[in-house]
Amino acid sequence: MKKMQSRTVNPQKENVKITETNLTSVVEFVLLGFSEIPRLHWFLFGTFSVIYLVILLGNGIIILITRAESTLQTPMYFFISNFSFLEICYVSVTLPRMLVDLWTQKGNISIFACATQMCFFLILGATECFLLAVMAYDRYVAICDPLHYPLVMSHEVCVRLVVGSWVIGMPVQVGQTCQIFSLPFYESNQINHFFCDIPPMLKLACEDILVNEMVVYVFAVLFVTVPFMLILGSYSRIISTILKLPSNTGRTRAFSTCSSHLIVVFLFYGSASISYLNTKSNQYEGTDKMLSLFYTILTPMFNPVIYSLCNKDVTEALRKFLPKLLAL
């Protein structure tokens, strides 16, 4: 019978329990987060707390006005409402945990909690990719085939598209999470990131990860590249149709209904693609953190602003709704 004993290591002056047989197997990780800039911890805590409140408030208002205002009872705003709810869920997977780590100045996280965070993060990320593609398809039908739009994008169809966007990635992402956490972690338990993500986790693995990296690339193609290509295809047809419209007013209105969605697509896909297609980089971990901050936190914060400033219907609805909300 192998002798079992416990010992402690001291990353960032915090004890982390590990079990020792012939090799030490990590049972707890440490999220390093922003430990390289300890003097800014309280500043970062205050900044990210404000950002989280802005995300909750901004996306919450978008959800309320799309449900309360009759002028926004259309498929496009049904998708925007669901997208705002998704953004709240998406940022809540990572940001509250990061705030706790900044407050306590501890980054200890169990393997189960780490795996759970990664699983939900991947599921919600895949959902965002597919929902953005669905929103592009909605704009394609509205502009390229307006006569059949009410029939093609009926409420039942919209609900199915949203449910499909949420469900389609779940089994695959659960399997991917299980595969990542089936790897042996012996040498280090320090995750140089502010949440449990695939690239920094693969860097801690103690065996050849070529197969795992190939799987990551395959899933990146399925859940990132394919929806992005569908979005590009939709907008190529949309732009071609808009340019054929006879009046400048019609072209301007058509572009305005698409501009906010396009901005969100490029903000999200740009930063996420660079991060996930660069799993081998050891030199630019600070850059990876900044990119992750962008698509996990800053993009959800910008979304309500983008949709309100680039959309006259939402702006008008806000003017009507905010006085009612403040009067309560």
PDB file of C-alpha atoms in Angstrom, residues 150-301:
ATOM      1  CA  PRO A 150     -42.976  37.504 -40.485  1.00  0.00           C
ATOM      2  CA  LEU A 151     -43.424  33.918 -41.612  1.00  0.00           C
ATOM      3  CA  VAL A 152     -39.778  32.841 -41.530  1.00  0.00           C
ATOM      4  CA  MET A 153     -39.017  34.531 -38.188  1.00  0.00           C
ATOM      5  CA  SER A 154     -42.194  33.679 -36.318  1.00  0.00           C
ATOM      6  CA  HIS A 155     -42.119  33.699 -32.526  1.00  0.00           C
ATOM      7  CA  GLU A 156     -41.963  29.898 -32.427  1.00  0.00           C
ATOM      8  CA  VAL A 157     -38.977  29.868 -34.778  1.00  0.00           C
ATOM      9  CA  CYS A 158     -37.224  32.564 -32.727  1.00  0.00           C
ATOM     10  CA  VAL A 159     -37.676  30.580 -29.519  1.00  0.00           C
ATOM     11  CA  ARG A 160     -36.303  27.441 -31.169  1.00  0.00           C
ATOM     12  CA  LEU A 161     -33.269  29.321 -32.464  1.00  0.00           C
ATOM     13  CA  VAL A 162     -32.517  30.751 -29.025  1.00  0.00           C
ATOM     14  CA  VAL A 163     -32.981  27.389 -27.264  1.00  0.00           C
ATOM     15  CA  GLY A 164     -30.819  25.716 -29.897  1.00  0.00           C
ATOM     16  CA  SER A 165     -28.080  28.298 -29.359  1.00  0.00           C
ATOM     17  CA  TRP A 166     -28.053  27.504 -25.631  1.00  0.00           C
ATOM     18  CA  VAL A 167     -28.253  23.729 -25.902  1.00  0.00           C
ATOM     19  CA  ILE A 168     -26.122  22.794 -28.913  1.00  0.00           C
ATOM     20  CA  GLY A 169     -22.752  23.360 -27.252  1.00  0.00           C
ATOM     21  CA  MET A 170     -23.490  21.864 -23.834  1.00  0.00           C
ATOM     22  CA  PRO A 171     -22.515  18.184 -24.330  1.00  0.00           C
ATOM     23  CA  VAL A 172     -19.397  19.065 -26.312  1.00  0.00           C
ATOM     24  CA  GLN A 173     -18.154  21.638 -23.812  1.00  0.00           C
ATOM     25  CA  VAL A 174     -18.832  19.337 -20.859  1.00  0.00           C
ATOM     26  CA  GLY A 175     -16.776  16.656 -22.651  1.00  0.00           C
ATOM     27  CA  GLN A 176     -13.984  19.135 -23.386  1.00  0.00           C
ATOM     28  CA  THR A 177     -13.850  20.190 -19.729  1.00  0.00           C
ATOM     29  CA  CYS A 178     -13.630  16.543 -18.630  1.00  0.00           C
ATOM     30  CA  GLN A 179     -10.812  15.970 -21.104  1.00  0.00           C
ATOM     31  CA  ILE A 180      -8.815  18.975 -19.820  1.00  0.00           C
ATOM     32  CA  PHE A 181      -9.173  17.938 -16.174  1.00  0.00           C
ATOM     33  CA  SER A 182      -8.271  14.314 -16.905  1.00  0.00           C
ATOM     34  CA  LEU A 183      -4.729  15.532 -17.622  1.00  0.00           C
ATOM     35  CA  PRO A 184      -2.119  15.060 -14.867  1.00  0.00           C
ATOM     36  CA  PHE A 185      -1.110  18.209 -12.976  1.00  0.00           C
ATOM     37  CA  TYR A 186       2.001  17.485 -10.904  1.00  0.00           C
ATOM     38  CA  GLU A 187       4.589  20.220 -11.210  1.00  0.00           C
ATOM     39  CA  SER A 188       2.658  23.441 -10.556  1.00  0.00           C
ATOM     40  CA  ASN A 189      -0.752  24.486  -9.311  1.00  0.00           C
ATOM     41  CA  GLN A 190      -0.433  28.184 -10.196  1.00  0.00           C
ATOM     42  CA  ILE A 191      -2.769  29.332 -12.984  1.00  0.00           C
ATOM     43  CA  ASN A 192      -1.431  32.554 -14.477  1.00  0.00           C
ATOM     44  CA  HIS A 193      -4.880  33.928 -15.200  1.00  0.00           C
ATOM     45  CA  PHE A 194      -7.871  35.425 -13.390  1.00  0.00           C
ATOM     46  CA  PHE A 195     -10.167  32.481 -14.178  1.00  0.00           C
ATOM     47  CA  CYS A 196      -9.902  28.828 -15.209  1.00  0.00           C
ATOM     48  CA  ASP A 197      -9.494  28.933 -18.967  1.00  0.00           C
ATOM     49  CA  ILE A 198      -8.177  26.340 -21.403  1.00  0.00           C
ATOM     50  CA  PRO A 199      -4.869  27.943 -22.569  1.00  0.00           C
ATOM     51  CA  PRO A 200      -3.387  28.534 -19.072  1.00  0.00           C
ATOM     52  CA  MET A 201      -4.610  25.119 -17.886  1.00  0.00           C
ATOM     53  CA  LEU A 202      -2.891  23.331 -20.770  1.00  0.00           C
ATOM     54  CA  LYS A 203       0.380  25.017 -19.822  1.00  0.00           C
ATOM     55  CA  LEU A 204       0.240  23.276 -16.424  1.00  0.00           C
ATOM     56  CA  ALA A 205      -0.268  19.759 -17.819  1.00  0.00           C
ATOM     57  CA  CYS A 206       2.586  17.311 -17.238  1.00  0.00           C
ATOM     58  CA  GLU A 207       2.279  15.218 -20.398  1.00  0.00           C
ATOM     59  CA  ASP A 208       2.209  15.720 -24.146  1.00  0.00           C
ATOM     60  CA  ILE A 209      -0.799  17.941 -24.883  1.00  0.00           C
ATOM     61  CA  LEU A 210      -0.638  17.776 -28.698  1.00  0.00           C
ATOM     62  CA  VAL A 211      -3.909  15.828 -28.882  1.00  0.00           C
ATOM     63  CA  ASN A 212      -5.576  18.231 -26.456  1.00  0.00           C
ATOM     64  CA  GLU A 213      -4.421  21.226 -28.478  1.00  0.00           C
ATOM     65  CA  MET A 214      -5.769  19.621 -31.631  1.00  0.00           C
ATOM     66  CA  VAL A 215      -9.127  19.110 -29.915  1.00  0.00           C
ATOM     67  CA  VAL A 216      -9.142  22.766 -28.822  1.00  0.00           C
ATOM     68  CA  TYR A 217      -8.516  23.845 -32.419  1.00  0.00           C
ATOM     69  CA  VAL A 218     -11.258  21.552 -33.739  1.00  0.00           C
ATOM     70  CA  PHE A 219     -13.782  22.925 -31.255  1.00  0.00           C
ATOM     71  CA  ALA A 220     -12.607  26.474 -32.012  1.00  0.00           C
ATOM     72  CA  VAL A 221     -13.418  25.815 -35.669  1.00  0.00           C
ATOM     73  CA  LEU A 222     -16.818  24.332 -34.820  1.00  0.00           C
ATOM     74  CA  PHE A 223     -17.950  26.899 -32.276  1.00  0.00           C
ATOM     75  CA  VAL A 224     -16.064  30.026 -33.347  1.00  0.00           C
ATOM     76  CA  THR A 225     -15.050  29.849 -36.992  1.00  0.00           C
ATOM     77  CA  VAL A 226     -18.213  28.234 -38.415  1.00  0.00           C
ATOM     78  CA  PRO A 227     -20.634  30.753 -36.793  1.00  0.00           C
ATOM     79  CA  PHE A 228     -18.295  33.572 -37.788  1.00  0.00           C
ATOM     80  CA  MET A 229     -18.286  32.396 -41.416  1.00  0.00           C
ATOM     81  CA  LEU A 230     -22.101  32.229 -41.329  1.00  0.00           C
ATOM     82  CA  ILE A 231     -22.147  35.799 -40.033  1.00  0.00           C
ATOM     83  CA  LEU A 232     -19.794  36.937 -42.796  1.00  0.00           C
ATOM     84  CA  GLY A 233     -21.923  35.155 -45.398  1.00  0.00           C
ATOM     85  CA  SER A 234     -25.093  36.772 -44.085  1.00  0.00           C
ATOM     86  CA  TYR A 235     -23.595  40.241 -44.079  1.00  0.00           C
ATOM     87  CA  SER A 236     -22.090  39.881 -47.540  1.00  0.00           C
ATOM     88  CA  ARG A 237     -25.630  39.278 -48.841  1.00  0.00           C
ATOM     89  CA  ILE A 238     -27.014  42.052 -46.626  1.00  0.00           C
ATOM     90  CA  ILE A 239     -24.511  44.626 -47.842  1.00  0.00           C
ATOM     91  CA  SER A 240     -25.081  43.598 -51.455  1.00  0.00           C
ATOM     92  CA  THR A 241     -28.849  44.039 -51.000  1.00  0.00           C
ATOM     93  CA  ILE A 242     -28.506  47.371 -49.174  1.00  0.00           C
ATOM     94  CA  LEU A 243     -26.323  48.841 -51.919  1.00  0.00           C
ATOM     95  CA  LYS A 244     -29.067  48.037 -54.437  1.00  0.00           C
ATOM     96  CA  LEU A 245     -31.724  49.993 -52.525  1.00  0.00           C
ATOM     97  CA  PRO A 246     -32.902  53.017 -54.530  1.00  0.00           C
ATOM     98  CA  SER A 247     -33.084  55.610 -51.733  1.00  0.00           C
ATOM     99  CA  ASN A 248     -30.388  56.905 -49.405  1.00  0.00           C
ATOM    100  CA  THR A 249     -32.880  56.886 -46.538  1.00  0.00           C
ATOM    101  CA  GLY A 250     -33.541  53.185 -47.009  1.00  0.00           C
ATOM    102  CA  ARG A 251     -29.830  52.386 -47.133  1.00  0.00           C
ATOM    103  CA  THR A 252     -29.122  54.437 -44.027  1.00  0.00           C
ATOM    104  CA  ARG A 253     -31.917  52.774 -42.040  1.00  0.00           C
ATOM    105  CA  ALA A 254     -30.858  49.303 -43.159  1.00  0.00           C
ATOM    106  CA  PHE A 255     -27.243  49.937 -42.161  1.00  0.00           C
ATOM    107  CA  SER A 256     -28.330  51.337 -38.790  1.00  0.00           C
ATOM    108  CA  THR A 257     -30.168  48.112 -37.897  1.00  0.00           C
ATOM    109  CA  CYS A 258     -26.975  46.127 -38.573  1.00  0.00           C
ATOM    110  CA  SER A 259     -24.217  48.404 -37.293  1.00  0.00           C
ATOM    111  CA  SER A 260     -24.607  47.642 -33.574  1.00  0.00           C
ATOM    112  CA  HIS A 261     -24.567  43.886 -34.170  1.00  0.00           C
ATOM    113  CA  LEU A 262     -21.500  44.133 -36.413  1.00  0.00           C
ATOM    114  CA  ILE A 263     -19.580  46.108 -33.774  1.00  0.00           C
ATOM    115  CA  VAL A 264     -20.368  43.505 -31.096  1.00  0.00           C
ATOM    116  CA  VAL A 265     -19.368  40.655 -33.442  1.00  0.00           C
ATOM    117  CA  PHE A 266     -15.950  42.106 -34.204  1.00  0.00           C
ATOM    118  CA  LEU A 267     -15.253  43.052 -30.576  1.00  0.00           C
ATOM    119  CA  PHE A 268     -16.068  39.552 -29.333  1.00  0.00           C
ATOM    120  CA  TYR A 269     -14.639  37.445 -32.148  1.00  0.00           C
ATOM    121  CA  GLY A 270     -11.499  39.524 -32.575  1.00  0.00           C
ATOM    122  CA  SER A 271     -10.251  39.189 -28.998  1.00  0.00           C
ATOM    123  CA  ALA A 272     -11.538  35.637 -28.383  1.00  0.00           C
ATOM    124  CA  SER A 273     -10.019  34.222 -31.585  1.00  0.00           C
ATOM    125  CA  ILE A 274      -6.559  35.652 -30.877  1.00  0.00           C
ATOM    126  CA  SER A 275      -6.627  34.219 -27.354  1.00  0.00           C
ATOM    127  CA  TYR A 276      -7.818  30.695 -28.251  1.00  0.00           C
ATOM    128  CA  LEU A 277      -5.732  30.255 -31.396  1.00  0.00           C
ATOM    129  CA  ASN A 278      -2.563  31.139 -29.488  1.00  0.00           C
ATOM    130  CA  THR A 279      -2.443  28.365 -26.879  1.00  0.00           C
ATOM    131  CA  LYS A 280       1.326  27.806 -27.175  1.00  0.00           C
ATOM    132  CA  SER A 281       2.388  31.362 -26.423  1.00  0.00           C
ATOM    133  CA  ASN A 282       4.408  31.677 -23.213  1.00  0.00           C
ATOM    134  CA  GLN A 283       5.757  35.123 -23.948  1.00  0.00           C
ATOM    135  CA  TYR A 284       2.568  37.132 -24.027  1.00  0.00           C
ATOM    136  CA  GLU A 285       0.625  35.966 -20.970  1.00  0.00           C
ATOM    137  CA  GLY A 286      -0.022  39.591 -19.999  1.00  0.00           C
ATOM    138  CA  THR A 287      -1.477  40.176 -23.450  1.00  0.00           C
ATOM    139  CA  ASP A 288      -3.657  37.059 -23.090  1.00  0.00           C
ATOM    140  CA  LYS A 289      -5.055  38.442 -19.842  1.00  0.00           C
ATOM    141  CA  MET A 290      -5.870  41.753 -21.488  1.00  0.00           C
ATOM    142  CA  LEU A 291      -7.601  40.013 -24.398  1.00  0.00           C
ATOM    143  CA  SER A 292      -9.560  37.849 -21.956  1.00  0.00           C
ATOM    144  CA  LEU A 293     -10.577  40.945 -20.012  1.00  0.00           C
ATOM    145  CA  PHE A 294     -11.805  42.452 -23.238  1.00  0.00           C
ATOM    146  CA  TYR A 295     -14.120  39.670 -24.387  1.00  0.00           C
ATOM    147  CA  THR A 296     -15.235  38.492 -20.938  1.00  0.00           C
ATOM    148  CA  ILE A 297     -15.807  41.835 -19.202  1.00  0.00           C
ATOM    149  CA  LEU A 298     -15.439  44.924 -21.377  1.00  0.00           C
ATOM    150  CA  THR A 299     -17.524  43.687 -24.319  1.00  0.00           C
ATOM    151  CA  PRO A 300     -20.554  42.909 -22.075  1.00  0.00           C
ATOM    152  CA  MET A 301     -20.156  46.391 -20.592  1.00  0.00           C
TER     153      MET A 301
END
